[in-house]
Short mmCIF file of C-alpha atoms and ligand atoms in Angstrom, two decimals:
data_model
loop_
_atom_site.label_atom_id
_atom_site.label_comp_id
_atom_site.label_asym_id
_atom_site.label_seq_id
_atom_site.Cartn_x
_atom_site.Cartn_y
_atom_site.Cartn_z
CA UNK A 1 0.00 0.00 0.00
CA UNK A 2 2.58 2.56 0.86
CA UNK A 3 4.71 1.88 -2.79
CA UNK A 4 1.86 2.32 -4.21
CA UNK A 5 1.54 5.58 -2.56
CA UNK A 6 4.77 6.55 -2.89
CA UNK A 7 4.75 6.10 -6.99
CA UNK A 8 1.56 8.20 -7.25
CA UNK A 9 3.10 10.90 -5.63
CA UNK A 10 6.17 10.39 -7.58
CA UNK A 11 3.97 10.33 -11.16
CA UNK A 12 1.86 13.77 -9.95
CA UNK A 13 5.61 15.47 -9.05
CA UNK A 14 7.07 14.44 -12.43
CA UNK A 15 3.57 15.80 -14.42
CA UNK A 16 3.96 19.01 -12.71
CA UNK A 17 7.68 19.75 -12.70
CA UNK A 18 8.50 18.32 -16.50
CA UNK A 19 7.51 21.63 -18.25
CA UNK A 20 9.47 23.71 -16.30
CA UNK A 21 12.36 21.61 -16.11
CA UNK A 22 12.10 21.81 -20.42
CA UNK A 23 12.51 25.90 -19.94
CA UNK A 24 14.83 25.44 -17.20
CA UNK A 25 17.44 23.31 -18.99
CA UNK A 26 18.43 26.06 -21.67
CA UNK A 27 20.76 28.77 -20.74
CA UNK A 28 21.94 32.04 -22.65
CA UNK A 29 25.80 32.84 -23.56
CA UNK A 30 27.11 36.26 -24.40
CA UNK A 31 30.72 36.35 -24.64
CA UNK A 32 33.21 35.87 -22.01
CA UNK A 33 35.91 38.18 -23.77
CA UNK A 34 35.00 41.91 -24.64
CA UNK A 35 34.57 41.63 -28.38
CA UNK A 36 36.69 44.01 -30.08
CA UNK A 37 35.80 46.21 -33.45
CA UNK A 38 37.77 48.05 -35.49
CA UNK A 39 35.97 51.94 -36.49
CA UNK A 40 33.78 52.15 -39.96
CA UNK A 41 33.45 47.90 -39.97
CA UNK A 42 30.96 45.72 -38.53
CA UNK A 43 31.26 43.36 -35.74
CA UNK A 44 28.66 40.44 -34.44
CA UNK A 45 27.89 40.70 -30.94
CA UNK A 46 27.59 36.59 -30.04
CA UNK A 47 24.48 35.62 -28.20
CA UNK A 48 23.74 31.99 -27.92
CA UNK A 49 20.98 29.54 -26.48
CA UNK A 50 22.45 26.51 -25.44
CA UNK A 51 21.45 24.07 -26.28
CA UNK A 52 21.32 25.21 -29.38
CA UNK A 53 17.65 25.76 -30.32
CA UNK A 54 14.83 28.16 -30.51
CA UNK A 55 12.12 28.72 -27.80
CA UNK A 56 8.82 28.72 -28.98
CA UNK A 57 6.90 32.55 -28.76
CA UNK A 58 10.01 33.98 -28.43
CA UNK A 59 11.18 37.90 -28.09
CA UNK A 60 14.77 39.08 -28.24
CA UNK A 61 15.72 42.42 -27.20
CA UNK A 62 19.35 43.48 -27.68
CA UNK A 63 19.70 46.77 -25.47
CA UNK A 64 22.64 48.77 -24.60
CA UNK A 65 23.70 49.18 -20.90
CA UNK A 66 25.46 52.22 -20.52
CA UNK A 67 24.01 55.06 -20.35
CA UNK A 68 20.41 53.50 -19.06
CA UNK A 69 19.20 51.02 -21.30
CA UNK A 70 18.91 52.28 -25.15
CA UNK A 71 17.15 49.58 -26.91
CA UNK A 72 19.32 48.42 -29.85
CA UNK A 73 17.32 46.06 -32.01
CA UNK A 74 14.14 44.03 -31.13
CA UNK A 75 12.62 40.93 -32.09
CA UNK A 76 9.44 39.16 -31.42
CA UNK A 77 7.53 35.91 -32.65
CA UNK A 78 3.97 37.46 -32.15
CA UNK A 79 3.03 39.55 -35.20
CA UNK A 80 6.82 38.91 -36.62
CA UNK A 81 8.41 42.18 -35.89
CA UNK A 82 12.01 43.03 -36.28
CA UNK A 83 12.86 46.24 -35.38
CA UNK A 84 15.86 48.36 -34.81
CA UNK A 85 16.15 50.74 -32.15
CA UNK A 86 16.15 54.86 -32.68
CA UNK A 87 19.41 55.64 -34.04
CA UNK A 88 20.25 52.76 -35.26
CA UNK A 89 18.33 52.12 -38.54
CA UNK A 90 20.35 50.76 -40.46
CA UNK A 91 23.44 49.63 -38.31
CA UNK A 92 21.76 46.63 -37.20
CA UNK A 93 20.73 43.02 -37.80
CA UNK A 94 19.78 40.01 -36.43
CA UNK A 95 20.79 36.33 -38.20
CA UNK A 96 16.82 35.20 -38.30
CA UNK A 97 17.86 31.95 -39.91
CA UNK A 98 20.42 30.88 -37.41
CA UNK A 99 17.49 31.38 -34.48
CA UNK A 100 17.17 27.57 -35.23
CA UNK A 101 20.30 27.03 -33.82
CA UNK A 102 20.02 29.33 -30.75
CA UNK A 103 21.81 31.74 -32.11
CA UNK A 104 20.88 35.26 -31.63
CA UNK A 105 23.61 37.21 -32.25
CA UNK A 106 23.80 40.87 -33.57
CA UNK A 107 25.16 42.38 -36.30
CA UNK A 108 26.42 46.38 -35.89
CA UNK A 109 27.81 47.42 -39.14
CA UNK A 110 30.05 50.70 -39.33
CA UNK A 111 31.20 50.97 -35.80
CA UNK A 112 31.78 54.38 -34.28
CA UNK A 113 33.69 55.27 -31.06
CA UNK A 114 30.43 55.65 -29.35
CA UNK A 115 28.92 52.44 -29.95
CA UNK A 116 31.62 51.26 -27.23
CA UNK A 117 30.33 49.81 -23.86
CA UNK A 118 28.10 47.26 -22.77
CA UNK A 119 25.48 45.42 -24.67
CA UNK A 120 22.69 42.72 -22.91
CA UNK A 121 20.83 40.17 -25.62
CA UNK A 122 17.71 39.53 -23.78
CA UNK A 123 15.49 36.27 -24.51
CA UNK A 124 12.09 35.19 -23.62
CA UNK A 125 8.89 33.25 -23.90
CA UNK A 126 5.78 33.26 -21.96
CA UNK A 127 7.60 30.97 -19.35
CA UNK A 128 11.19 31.46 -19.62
CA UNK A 129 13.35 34.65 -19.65
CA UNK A 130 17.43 35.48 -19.56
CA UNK A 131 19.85 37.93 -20.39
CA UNK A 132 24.02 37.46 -21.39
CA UNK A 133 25.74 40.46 -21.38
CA UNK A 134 28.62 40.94 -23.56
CA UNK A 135 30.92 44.10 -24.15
CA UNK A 136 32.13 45.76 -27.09
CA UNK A 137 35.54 47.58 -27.42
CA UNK A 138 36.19 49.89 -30.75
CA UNK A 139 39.64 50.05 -31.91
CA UNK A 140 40.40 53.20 -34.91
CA UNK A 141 43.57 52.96 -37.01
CA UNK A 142 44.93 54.85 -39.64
CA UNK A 143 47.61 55.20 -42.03
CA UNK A 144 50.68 57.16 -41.54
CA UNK A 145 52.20 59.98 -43.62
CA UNK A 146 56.20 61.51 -43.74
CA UNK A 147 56.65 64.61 -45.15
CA UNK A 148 59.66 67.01 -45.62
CA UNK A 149 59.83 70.10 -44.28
CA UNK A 150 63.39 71.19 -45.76
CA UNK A 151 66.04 72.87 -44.21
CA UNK A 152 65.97 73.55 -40.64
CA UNK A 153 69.35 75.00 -39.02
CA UNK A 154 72.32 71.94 -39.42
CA UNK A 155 69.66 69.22 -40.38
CA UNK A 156 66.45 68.12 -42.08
CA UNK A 157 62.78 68.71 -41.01
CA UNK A 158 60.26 66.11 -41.08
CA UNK A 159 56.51 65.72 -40.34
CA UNK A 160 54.88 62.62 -39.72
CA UNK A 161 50.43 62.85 -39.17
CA UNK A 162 47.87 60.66 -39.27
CA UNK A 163 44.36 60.47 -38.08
CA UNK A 164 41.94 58.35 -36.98
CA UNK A 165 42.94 56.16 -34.17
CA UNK A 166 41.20 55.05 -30.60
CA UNK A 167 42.20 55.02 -28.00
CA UNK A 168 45.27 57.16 -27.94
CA UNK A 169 48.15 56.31 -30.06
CA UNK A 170 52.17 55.93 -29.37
CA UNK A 171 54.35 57.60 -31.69
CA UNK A 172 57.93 56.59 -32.44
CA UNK A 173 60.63 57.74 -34.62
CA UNK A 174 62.97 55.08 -35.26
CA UNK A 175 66.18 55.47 -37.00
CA UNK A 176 68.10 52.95 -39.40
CA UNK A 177 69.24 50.84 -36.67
CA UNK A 178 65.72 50.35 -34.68
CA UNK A 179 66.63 52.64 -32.35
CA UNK A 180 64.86 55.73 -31.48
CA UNK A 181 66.21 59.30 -32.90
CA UNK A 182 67.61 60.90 -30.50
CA UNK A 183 66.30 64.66 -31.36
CA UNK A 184 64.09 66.64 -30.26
CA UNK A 185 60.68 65.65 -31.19
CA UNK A 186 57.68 67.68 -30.42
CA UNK A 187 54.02 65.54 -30.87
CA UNK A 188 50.78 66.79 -31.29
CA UNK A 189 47.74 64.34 -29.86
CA UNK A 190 44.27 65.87 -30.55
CA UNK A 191 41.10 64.22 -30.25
CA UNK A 192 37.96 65.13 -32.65
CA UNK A 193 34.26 65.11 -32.32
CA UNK A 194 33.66 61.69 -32.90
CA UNK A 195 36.50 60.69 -30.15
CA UNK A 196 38.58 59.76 -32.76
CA UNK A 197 42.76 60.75 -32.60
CA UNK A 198 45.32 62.67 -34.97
CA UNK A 199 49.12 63.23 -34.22
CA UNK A 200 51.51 65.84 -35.61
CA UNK A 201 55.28 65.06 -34.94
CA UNK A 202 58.02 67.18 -35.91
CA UNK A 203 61.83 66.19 -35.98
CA UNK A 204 64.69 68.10 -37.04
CA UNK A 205 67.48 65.23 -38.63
CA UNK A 206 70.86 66.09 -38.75
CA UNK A 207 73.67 64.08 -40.68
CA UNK A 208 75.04 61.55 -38.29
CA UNK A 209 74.40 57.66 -37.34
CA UNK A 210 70.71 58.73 -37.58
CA UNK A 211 70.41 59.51 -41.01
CA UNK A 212 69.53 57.01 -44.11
CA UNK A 213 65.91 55.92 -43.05
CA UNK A 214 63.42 56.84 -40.74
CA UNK A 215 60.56 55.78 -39.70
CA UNK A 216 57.40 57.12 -38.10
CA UNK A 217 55.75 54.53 -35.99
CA UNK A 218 51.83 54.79 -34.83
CA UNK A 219 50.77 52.28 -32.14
CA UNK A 220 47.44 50.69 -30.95
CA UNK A 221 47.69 49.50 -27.78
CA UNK A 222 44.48 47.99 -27.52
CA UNK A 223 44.79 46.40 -31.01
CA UNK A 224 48.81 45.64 -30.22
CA UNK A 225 48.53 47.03 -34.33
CA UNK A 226 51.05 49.63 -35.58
CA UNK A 227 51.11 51.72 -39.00
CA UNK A 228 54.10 52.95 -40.35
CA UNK A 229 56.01 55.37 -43.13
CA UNK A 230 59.04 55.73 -43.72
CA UNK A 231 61.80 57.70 -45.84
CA UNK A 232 65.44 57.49 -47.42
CA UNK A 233 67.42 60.62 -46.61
CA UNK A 234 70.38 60.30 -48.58
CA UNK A 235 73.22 62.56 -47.36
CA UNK A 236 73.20 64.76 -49.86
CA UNK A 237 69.91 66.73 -49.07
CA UNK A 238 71.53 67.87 -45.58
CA UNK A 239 72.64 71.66 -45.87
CA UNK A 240 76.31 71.74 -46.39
CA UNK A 241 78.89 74.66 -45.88
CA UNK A 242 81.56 74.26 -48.70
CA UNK A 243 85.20 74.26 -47.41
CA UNK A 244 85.70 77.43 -50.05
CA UNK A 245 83.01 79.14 -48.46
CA UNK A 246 84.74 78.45 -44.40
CA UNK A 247 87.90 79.38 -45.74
CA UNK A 248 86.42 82.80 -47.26
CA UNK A 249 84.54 83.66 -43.84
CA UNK A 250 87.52 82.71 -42.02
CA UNK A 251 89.84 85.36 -44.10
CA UNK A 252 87.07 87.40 -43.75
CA UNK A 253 86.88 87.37 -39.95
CA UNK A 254 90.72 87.77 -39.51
CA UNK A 255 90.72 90.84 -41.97
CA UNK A 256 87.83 92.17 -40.43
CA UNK A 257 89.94 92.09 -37.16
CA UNK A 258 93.32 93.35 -38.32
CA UNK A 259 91.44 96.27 -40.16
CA UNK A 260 89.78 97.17 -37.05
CA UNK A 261 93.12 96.61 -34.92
CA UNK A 262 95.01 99.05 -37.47
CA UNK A 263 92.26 101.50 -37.37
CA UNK A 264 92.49 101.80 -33.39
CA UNK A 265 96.16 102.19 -33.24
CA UNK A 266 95.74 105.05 -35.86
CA UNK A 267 93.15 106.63 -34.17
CA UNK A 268 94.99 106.38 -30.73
CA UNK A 269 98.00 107.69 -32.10
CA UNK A 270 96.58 110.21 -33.99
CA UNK A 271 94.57 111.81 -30.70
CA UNK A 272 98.29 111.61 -28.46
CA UNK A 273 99.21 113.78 -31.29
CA UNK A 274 96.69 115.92 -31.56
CA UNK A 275 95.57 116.12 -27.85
CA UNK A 276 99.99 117.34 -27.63
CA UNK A 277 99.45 119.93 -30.06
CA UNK A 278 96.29 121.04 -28.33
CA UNK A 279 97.80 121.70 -25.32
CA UNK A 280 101.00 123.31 -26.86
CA UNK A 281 98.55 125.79 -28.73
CA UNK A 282 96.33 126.61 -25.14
CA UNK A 283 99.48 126.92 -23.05
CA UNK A 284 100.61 129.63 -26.19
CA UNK A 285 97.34 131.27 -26.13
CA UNK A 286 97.28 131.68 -21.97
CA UNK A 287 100.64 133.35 -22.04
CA UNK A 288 100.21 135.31 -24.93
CA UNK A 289 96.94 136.90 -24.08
CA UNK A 290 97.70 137.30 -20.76
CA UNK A 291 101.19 139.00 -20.70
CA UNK A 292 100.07 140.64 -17.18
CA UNK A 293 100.50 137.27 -15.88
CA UNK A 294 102.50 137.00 -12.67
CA UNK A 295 106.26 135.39 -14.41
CA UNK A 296 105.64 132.74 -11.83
CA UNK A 297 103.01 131.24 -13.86
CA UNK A 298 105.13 131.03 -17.27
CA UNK A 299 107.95 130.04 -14.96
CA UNK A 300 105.78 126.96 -13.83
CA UNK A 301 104.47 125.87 -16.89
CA UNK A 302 108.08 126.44 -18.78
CA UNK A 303 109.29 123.46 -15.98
CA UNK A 304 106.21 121.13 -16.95
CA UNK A 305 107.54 120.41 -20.28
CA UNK A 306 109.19 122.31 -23.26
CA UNK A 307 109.20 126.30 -22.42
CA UNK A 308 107.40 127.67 -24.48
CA UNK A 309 108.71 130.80 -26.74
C1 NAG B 1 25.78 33.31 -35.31
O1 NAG B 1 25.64 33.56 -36.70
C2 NAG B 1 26.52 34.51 -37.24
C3 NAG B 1 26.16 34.72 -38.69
O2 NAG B 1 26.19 33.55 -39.43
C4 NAG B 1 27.94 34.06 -37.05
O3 NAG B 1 28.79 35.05 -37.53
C5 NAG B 1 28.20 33.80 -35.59
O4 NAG B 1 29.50 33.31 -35.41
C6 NAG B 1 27.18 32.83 -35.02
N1 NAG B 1 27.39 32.74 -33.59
C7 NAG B 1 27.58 31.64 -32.96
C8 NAG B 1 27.77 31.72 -31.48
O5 NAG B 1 27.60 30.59 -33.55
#
C-alpha cells in the first residue's frame, strides 16, 4: 500500500515539474571576452541559447547598458516584428535563420567610437526569460604619412600625421638601426568630435648615425597594431657649408679684425698727437693773451715740459 503511494506521488511530481524543467534546462551565452571592433566595420555581438535551439513565442531584445538602457534592435515571434532601435536604422541586424540554432547574435555594421560599452541580448517566452551580457571595445587605425619640411638650421625637417585612431596612439621615430632618434621631437595628440585621434610630430634630422631611413611609428595599444612610413634621406639633401666658403669667412673674420686693430692704433695715435698739439697751442694762447700774468706762472708751466717761446 505505501509503494503504491509513494509512486503516485512520484507520477503527480514528475507531471507538474516536466515543463518547467524543459525551460529550465536552456541557458543564454554572451561572450566571455569583450569583443573588439575596429571603427567604420561591422562586428557580431555573439548571443547563444544553449542548447542550441529556438524557444517557442520567443522575443529578443538586444539593449545597450550604458548610459540606461537604449534599446538596440528588437525581435518578437507574435506579429513577426524586427525592429531596430532609434538611431540605429540601419546599423543593425539580427541572423533570423540561425534562431534555429540558438543563435541570436547581432550584427552592428560601421562601428563608431560611441557604440563602445556594454550590450545585454535579452530572450524570452511566456515561461522562460534570460539575459548574457557581452561588451564591445572599438579600436580606430589609420595610415601614416612623412613629409619634408626642408632645411631647418644643421639638419632636415620632417613631419609625420595621421588620423583616426582610438584610443590614444604611441608615436615613435625610429632610425636605421631600430633605435629611437635621439632629437628633439615635439608631438601633437588631438582628439575630434567623434573621439577619434590625430598626431603631428616634428623632428629636425641632422647628418650623423641617424640619417639614411626613418621611420614614423603609430601604435594601438588595444589592437597591439602599428602603422608605419618611412623615408630614405640620402646625405646629400643635408645643408652643407663648402670648405671654399669656411675658408672665405675665415679670411674674412681675420681681416675684419686686423682692419679694425690698425684703425684703433691710428686713431689712438693720432689723438696723443693731436691732444699734444692742443695743449702746446692753449698753453701759447694763456701766455700770450695774458702777458700781465705774474712770471711765476710762465715760470711753472716752462718746468712742466718744453718752455714755451
Ligand atoms: C551566429 O551567426 C553569425 C552569422 O552567421 C555568425 O557570424 C556567428 O559566429 C554565429 N554565432 C555563434 C555563437 O555561432
Amino acid at each position: 500500500m505505501a509503494t503504491w503511494w509513494r509512486l503516485c506521488v512520484c507520477s503527480l511530481g514528475i507531471l507538474l515539474l516536466a515543463p518547467c524543467s524543459l525551460s529550465e534546462k536552456f541557458s543564454l551565452i554572451g561572450s566571455p571576452h569583450p569583443v573588439v571592433g575596429v571603427v567604420g566595420q561591422d562586428v557580431v555581438l555573439p548571443c547563444q541559447l544553449s542548447p542550441p535551439a529556438r524557444l517557442s513565442s520567443m522575443d529578443v531584445q538586444w539593449r545597450k547598458i550604458d548610459p540606461g538602457f537604449i534599446l538596440i534592435h528588437e525581435y518578437s515571434d507574435e506579429g513577426t516584428q524586427d525592429l531596430p532601435g532609434e538611431g540605429y536604422r540601419t546599423r543593425t541586424e539580427l541572423f533570423l535563420r540561425e534562431f534555429s540554432r540558438g543563435n541570436v547574435s547581432l550584427k552592428l555594421k560601421r562601428l563608431q567610437v560611441m557604440d563602445a560599452g556594454a550590450y545585454q541580448c535579452l530572450v524570452r517566452n511566456p515561461e522562460w526569460t534570460q539575459e548574457a551580457t557581452t561588451e564591445l571595445q572599438v579600436a580606430g587605425v589609420a595610415p601614416v604619412f612623412i613629409d619634408v619640411l626642408g632645411p631647418r638650421g644643421q639638419g632636415i625637417g620632417l613631419i609625420c600625421r595621421s588620423t583616426g585612431w582610438f584610443p590614444k596612439p604611441e608615436l615613435q621615430w625610429v632610425g636605421k638601426n631600430g633605435q629611437n632618434l635621439a632629437m628633439e621631437i615635439v608631438t601633437d595628440v588631438t582628439q575630434d568630435r567623434e573621439k577619434l585621434y590625430s598626431v603631428v610630430s616634428h623632428v629636425t634630422v641632422t647628418e650623423g648615425e641617424d640619417n639614411g631611413d626613418i621611420s614614423c611609428i603609430v601604435r594601438n595599444g588595444l589592437l597591439e597594431t602599428e602603422r608605419q612610413s618611412a623615408i630614405h634621406l640620402s646625405g646629400d639633401v643635408f645643408p652643407r657649408v663648402s670648405p671654399w666658403l669656411a675658408a672665405f669667412w675665415v679670411m674674412f673674420t681675420l681681416g675684419l679684425i686686423a682692419a679694425g686693430a690698425c684703425a684703433y692704433l691710428g686713431y689712438t695715435a693720432k689723438r696723443k698727437a693731436s691732444q699734444k698739439k692742443h695743449s702746446k697751442e692753449e698753453a701759447k694762447l694763456f701766455y700770450g693773451r695774458s702777458p700781465a700774468l705774474s712770471p711765476i706762472v710762465s715760470i711753472e708751466m716752462c718746468e712742466l715740459g718744453e718752455c714755451l717761446v
